[in-house]
PDB file of C-alpha atoms and ligand atoms in Angstrom:
ATOM      1  CA  UNK A   1     119.932  76.028 107.701  1.00 90.00           C
ATOM      2  CA  UNK A   2     117.590  78.233 108.682  1.00 93.00           C
ATOM      3  CA  UNK A   3     115.218  80.109 106.140  1.00 97.00           C
ATOM      4  CA  UNK A   4     116.836  84.054 106.664  1.00 98.00           C
ATOM      5  CA  UNK A   5     118.137  85.608 104.120  1.00 98.00           C
ATOM      6  CA  UNK A   6     121.117  88.413 104.709  1.00 98.00           C
ATOM      7  CA  UNK A   7     120.668  91.778 102.786  1.00 98.00           C
ATOM      8  CA  UNK A   8     124.386  93.318 103.323  1.00 99.00           C
ATOM      9  CA  UNK A   9     124.076  97.248 101.420  1.00 98.00           C
ATOM     10  CA  UNK A  10     127.304  99.471 100.760  1.00 98.00           C
ATOM     11  CA  UNK A  11     128.207 102.674 100.648  1.00 98.00           C
ATOM     12  CA  UNK A  12     126.712 105.800 100.031  1.00 97.00           C
ATOM     13  CA  UNK A  13     122.993 103.168  99.635  1.00 98.00           C
ATOM     14  CA  UNK A  14     121.502 104.980 102.594  1.00 97.00           C
ATOM     15  CA  UNK A  15     120.474 107.016  99.749  1.00 96.00           C
ATOM     16  CA  UNK A  16     119.105 106.042  97.001  1.00 97.00           C
ATOM     17  CA  UNK A  17     116.315 108.378  95.914  1.00 93.00           C
ATOM     18  CA  UNK A  18     117.751 111.723  96.566  1.00 88.00           C
ATOM     19  CA  UNK A  19     120.140 111.650  94.094  1.00 85.00           C
ATOM     20  CA  UNK A  20     120.690 109.948  90.130  1.00 86.00           C
ATOM     21  CA  UNK A  21     117.587 108.488  89.902  1.00 85.00           C
ATOM     22  CA  UNK A  22     118.644 108.071  86.270  1.00 90.00           C
ATOM     23  CA  UNK A  23     121.213 105.484  87.268  1.00 92.00           C
ATOM     24  CA  UNK A  24     119.669 104.315  90.358  1.00 92.00           C
ATOM     25  CA  UNK A  25     115.632 104.738  90.275  1.00 86.00           C
ATOM     26  CA  UNK A  26     113.863 106.156  92.210  1.00 90.00           C
ATOM     27  CA  UNK A  27     113.328 104.166  95.369  1.00 95.00           C
ATOM     28  CA  UNK A  28     114.035 104.101  98.292  1.00 97.00           C
ATOM     29  CA  UNK A  29     116.275 101.754 100.156  1.00 98.00           C
ATOM     30  CA  UNK A  30     113.474 101.259 102.547  1.00 98.00           C
ATOM     31  CA  UNK A  31     110.318 101.266  99.916  1.00 97.00           C
ATOM     32  CA  UNK A  32     113.462  98.653  99.021  1.00 98.00           C
ATOM     33  CA  UNK A  33     113.563  97.031 102.562  1.00 98.00           C
ATOM     34  CA  UNK A  34     110.186  97.022 102.580  1.00 98.00           C
ATOM     35  CA  UNK A  35     109.007  95.557  99.670  1.00 98.00           C
ATOM     36  CA  UNK A  36     111.691  92.581  99.666  1.00 98.00           C
ATOM     37  CA  UNK A  37     109.607  91.856 103.522  1.00 98.00           C
ATOM     38  CA  UNK A  38     105.797  91.244 101.590  1.00 98.00           C
ATOM     39  CA  UNK A  39     108.133  88.942  98.775  1.00 98.00           C
ATOM     40  CA  UNK A  40     110.624  86.849 101.845  1.00 98.00           C
ATOM     41  CA  UNK A  41     106.374  86.739 102.787  1.00 98.00           C
ATOM     42  CA  UNK A  42     105.276  84.886 100.282  1.00 97.00           C
ATOM     43  CA  UNK A  43     108.221  82.738 100.003  1.00 97.00           C
ATOM     44  CA  UNK A  44     108.865  81.757 103.577  1.00 97.00           C
ATOM     45  CA  UNK A  45     111.594  83.354 103.666  1.00 98.00           C
ATOM     46  CA  UNK A  46     112.652  86.001 106.347  1.00 98.00           C
ATOM     47  CA  UNK A  47     115.377  88.252 105.700  1.00 98.00           C
ATOM     48  CA  UNK A  48     117.355  90.186 107.337  1.00 98.00           C
ATOM     49  CA  UNK A  49     117.975  94.303 105.502  1.00 98.00           C
ATOM     50  CA  UNK A  50     121.214  95.908 106.237  1.00 98.00           C
ATOM     51  CA  UNK A  51     122.756  98.958 105.116  1.00 98.00           C
ATOM     52  CA  UNK A  52     126.979 100.295 106.359  1.00 98.00           C
ATOM     53  CA  UNK A  53     128.832 102.934 104.910  1.00 98.00           C
ATOM     54  CA  UNK A  54     132.204 100.500 106.310  1.00 98.00           C
ATOM     55  CA  UNK A  55     134.219  98.101 104.324  1.00 98.00           C
ATOM     56  CA  UNK A  56     134.719  96.256 108.160  1.00 98.00           C
ATOM     57  CA  UNK A  57     130.899  95.564 109.001  1.00 98.00           C
ATOM     58  CA  UNK A  58     130.175  94.154 105.860  1.00 99.00           C
ATOM     59  CA  UNK A  59     133.394  91.601 106.720  1.00 98.00           C
ATOM     60  CA  UNK A  60     132.044  91.183 109.950  1.00 98.00           C
ATOM     61  CA  UNK A  61     127.623  90.472 108.952  1.00 98.00           C
ATOM     62  CA  UNK A  62     129.147  88.769 106.778  1.00 98.00           C
ATOM     63  CA  UNK A  63     131.432  86.083 109.258  1.00 98.00           C
ATOM     64  CA  UNK A  64     127.733  87.143 111.244  1.00 98.00           C
ATOM     65  CA  UNK A  65     125.219  85.163 108.148  1.00 98.00           C
ATOM     66  CA  UNK A  66     128.299  81.581 107.998  1.00 98.00           C
ATOM     67  CA  UNK A  67     127.489  82.020 112.330  1.00 98.00           C
ATOM     68  CA  UNK A  68     124.040  82.379 111.961  1.00 98.00           C
ATOM     69  CA  UNK A  69     123.561  79.678 109.167  1.00 98.00           C
ATOM     70  CA  UNK A  70     121.965  81.672 106.519  1.00 98.00           C
ATOM     71  CA  UNK A  71     120.270  80.495 104.236  1.00 98.00           C
ATOM     72  CA  UNK A  72     121.851  83.122 101.202  1.00 98.00           C
ATOM     73  CA  UNK A  73     123.287  86.705 101.432  1.00 98.00           C
ATOM     74  CA  UNK A  74     122.384  89.063  98.882  1.00 98.00           C
ATOM     75  CA  UNK A  75     124.960  91.892  98.984  1.00 98.00           C
ATOM     76  CA  UNK A  76     125.484  94.978  97.356  1.00 98.00           C
ATOM     77  CA  UNK A  77     128.798  96.377  98.162  1.00 98.00           C
ATOM     78  CA  UNK A  78     128.321  99.590  96.034  1.00 98.00           C
ATOM     79  CA  UNK A  79     131.431 101.168  95.765  1.00 98.00           C
ATOM     80  CA  UNK A  80     133.301  97.913  98.034  1.00 98.00           C
ATOM     81  CA  UNK A  81     132.145  95.886  94.416  1.00 98.00           C
ATOM     82  CA  UNK A  82     135.490  96.509  92.993  1.00 98.00           C
ATOM     83  CA  UNK A  83     138.043  97.517  95.497  1.00 98.00           C
ATOM     84  CA  UNK A  84     137.646  95.466  97.891  1.00 98.00           C
ATOM     85  CA  UNK A  85     140.065  92.031  98.993  1.00 98.00           C
ATOM     86  CA  UNK A  86     138.819  92.657 101.672  1.00 98.00           C
ATOM     87  CA  UNK A  87     135.222  91.100 100.579  1.00 98.00           C
ATOM     88  CA  UNK A  88     136.038  88.460  98.334  1.00 98.00           C
ATOM     89  CA  UNK A  89     138.105  86.453 100.770  1.00 98.00           C
ATOM     90  CA  UNK A  90     135.445  87.342 103.611  1.00 98.00           C
ATOM     91  CA  UNK A  91     132.618  85.842 100.555  1.00 98.00           C
ATOM     92  CA  UNK A  92     135.249  83.325  99.948  1.00 98.00           C
ATOM     93  CA  UNK A  93     136.162  82.606 104.371  1.00 98.00           C
ATOM     94  CA  UNK A  94     131.955  81.197 103.988  1.00 98.00           C
ATOM     95  CA  UNK A  95     130.148  78.584 103.581  1.00 98.00           C
ATOM     96  CA  UNK A  96     126.688  80.677 103.072  1.00 98.00           C
ATOM     97  CA  UNK A  97     126.315  81.612  98.871  1.00 98.00           C
ATOM     98  CA  UNK A  98     126.266  85.209  98.187  1.00 98.00           C
ATOM     99  CA  UNK A  99     124.084  87.167  95.514  1.00 98.00           C
ATOM    100  CA  UNK A 100     126.461  90.052  94.181  1.00 98.00           C
ATOM    101  CA  UNK A 101     122.910  92.611  93.630  1.00 98.00           C
ATOM    102  CA  UNK A 102     123.616  95.856  91.955  1.00 98.00           C
ATOM    103  CA  UNK A 103     120.406  98.140  90.691  1.00 98.00           C
ATOM    104  CA  UNK A 104     122.918  99.477  87.973  1.00 97.00           C
ATOM    105  CA  UNK A 105     124.918  97.717  85.743  1.00 98.00           C
ATOM    106  CA  UNK A 106     128.325  98.298  86.521  1.00 98.00           C
ATOM    107  CA  UNK A 107     129.783  97.021  82.978  1.00 98.00           C
ATOM    108  CA  UNK A 108     128.309  99.612  81.039  1.00 97.00           C
ATOM    109  CA  UNK A 109     129.223 102.015  83.103  1.00 97.00           C
ATOM    110  CA  UNK A 110     133.067 103.509  83.846  1.00 97.00           C
ATOM    111  CA  UNK A 111     135.280 100.793  84.069  1.00 98.00           C
ATOM    112  CA  UNK A 112     136.728 101.320  86.965  1.00 98.00           C
ATOM    113  CA  UNK A 113     133.564  99.969  87.694  1.00 98.00           C
ATOM    114  CA  UNK A 114     133.885  97.031  85.447  1.00 98.00           C
ATOM    115  CA  UNK A 115     135.883  94.913  88.067  1.00 98.00           C
ATOM    116  CA  UNK A 116     133.819  92.800  90.556  1.00 98.00           C
ATOM    117  CA  UNK A 117     136.135  91.564  93.490  1.00 98.00           C
ATOM    118  CA  UNK A 118     132.975  90.569  95.350  1.00 98.00           C
ATOM    119  CA  UNK A 119     132.285  88.537  91.596  1.00 98.00           C
ATOM    120  CA  UNK A 120     134.936  86.395  91.736  1.00 98.00           C
ATOM    121  CA  UNK A 121     133.872  84.397  94.786  1.00 98.00           C
ATOM    122  CA  UNK A 122     129.737  85.625  94.235  1.00 98.00           C
ATOM    123  CA  UNK A 123     127.146  82.296  93.125  1.00 98.00           C
ATOM    124  CA  UNK A 124     125.660  84.546  91.030  1.00 98.00           C
ATOM    125  CA  UNK A 125     124.909  87.781  90.316  1.00 98.00           C
ATOM    126  CA  UNK A 126     121.999  89.766  89.858  1.00 98.00           C
ATOM    127  CA  UNK A 127     122.237  93.874  88.650  1.00 98.00           C
ATOM    128  CA  UNK A 128     121.178  96.286  86.121  1.00 97.00           C
ATOM    129  CA  UNK A 129     117.508  96.052  86.901  1.00 97.00           C
ATOM    130  CA  UNK A 130     116.661  99.110  89.434  1.00 96.00           C
ATOM    131  CA  UNK A 131     115.162  97.984  92.719  1.00 97.00           C
ATOM    132  CA  UNK A 132     114.335  94.578  91.044  1.00 97.00           C
ATOM    133  CA  UNK A 133     117.258  93.651  90.955  1.00 98.00           C
ATOM    134  CA  UNK A 134     116.695  92.249  94.711  1.00 98.00           C
ATOM    135  CA  UNK A 135     113.810  90.183  94.166  1.00 98.00           C
ATOM    136  CA  UNK A 136     115.357  88.923  91.638  1.00 98.00           C
ATOM    137  CA  UNK A 137     117.990  87.993  93.952  1.00 98.00           C
ATOM    138  CA  UNK A 138     116.136  86.835  96.142  1.00 98.00           C
ATOM    139  CA  UNK A 139     114.245  84.681  93.478  1.00 98.00           C
ATOM    140  CA  UNK A 140     117.164  82.860  93.366  1.00 98.00           C
ATOM    141  CA  UNK A 141     117.741  82.444  96.582  1.00 98.00           C
ATOM    142  CA  UNK A 142     114.188  81.105  97.555  1.00 98.00           C
ATOM    143  CA  UNK A 143     115.312  78.403  94.335  1.00 97.00           C
ATOM    144  CA  UNK A 144     118.776  77.319  96.230  1.00 95.00           C
TER     145      UNK A 144
HETATM  146  O1  LIG B 201     124.071  99.717  91.089  1.00 56.64           O
HETATM  147  C1  LIG B 201     124.674  99.834  92.045  1.00 56.64           C
HETATM  148  O2  LIG B 201     123.645  98.973  92.916  1.00 56.64           O
HETATM  149  C2  LIG B 201     126.133 100.137  92.585  1.00 56.64           C
HETATM  150  O3  LIG B 201     126.728  99.169  94.221  1.00 56.64           O
HETATM  151  C3  LIG B 201     125.532 101.645  92.481  1.00 56.64           C
HETATM  152  C4  LIG B 201     126.841 101.801  93.854  1.00 56.64           C
HETATM  153  C5  LIG B 201     128.392 102.226  92.472  1.00 56.64           C
HETATM  154  O4  LIG B 201     129.403 102.839  93.052  1.00 56.64           O
HETATM  155  C6  LIG B 201     128.384 100.390  92.028  1.00 56.64           C
HETATM  156  O5  LIG B 201     129.807 100.968  91.367  1.00 56.64           O
HETATM  157  C7  LIG B 201     126.742 100.243  91.679  1.00 56.64           C
HETATM  158  C8  LIG B 201     127.088 103.832  93.975  1.00 56.64           C
HETATM  159  C9  LIG B 201     126.216 103.510  95.442  1.00 56.64           C
HETATM  160  C10 LIG B 201     125.774 105.163  95.364  1.00 56.64           C
HETATM  161  O6  LIG B 201     124.512 105.661  95.914  1.00 56.64           O
HETATM  162  C11 LIG B 201     123.614 106.320  95.798  1.00 56.64           C
HETATM  163  C12 LIG B 201     122.771 107.140  95.545  1.00 56.64           C
HETATM  164  C13 LIG B 201     122.362 108.171  95.684  1.00 56.64           C
HETATM  165  C14 LIG B 201     122.862 109.260  95.131  1.00 56.64           C
HETATM  166  C15 LIG B 201     124.450 109.016  94.483  1.00 56.64           C
HETATM  167  C16 LIG B 201     124.791 107.177  95.291  1.00 56.64           C
END
């Protein structure tokens, strides 16, 4: 196992900080990445931080995390959280622990966000803390 934590972000998260700050906060994804890199340094971890708008790419990256012997995956699959059996299967297909991450708390939002396919396979979940959800999730990954 390596000390690398994959941080995988799904669709539209590249637009963070530009719209809907009342739901997602004002930090951009680059801000979140920079903070997480500082935290990872302190924890003695490396992070591999990525974003894609494509479901299959997230599946490929979960497989890559397994091949590379990642310590953990922090996964904010965004809307695919609530729709993707492919991501559920991929999370179940790997032995690397997956920690589900959300900026908002989907369980307090629209009904269609109450189902989490990722959550059916994730080892843990941190949500509703804004950008701090990623920081808390990285602390959890460090403790694994
Ligand atoms: O709260 C989260 O982190 C979510 O994963 C964000 C997803 C949403 O579909 C999930 O239910 C919860 C949406 C990300 C969209 O990001 C935007 C960024 C800027 C402007 C609009 C949307």
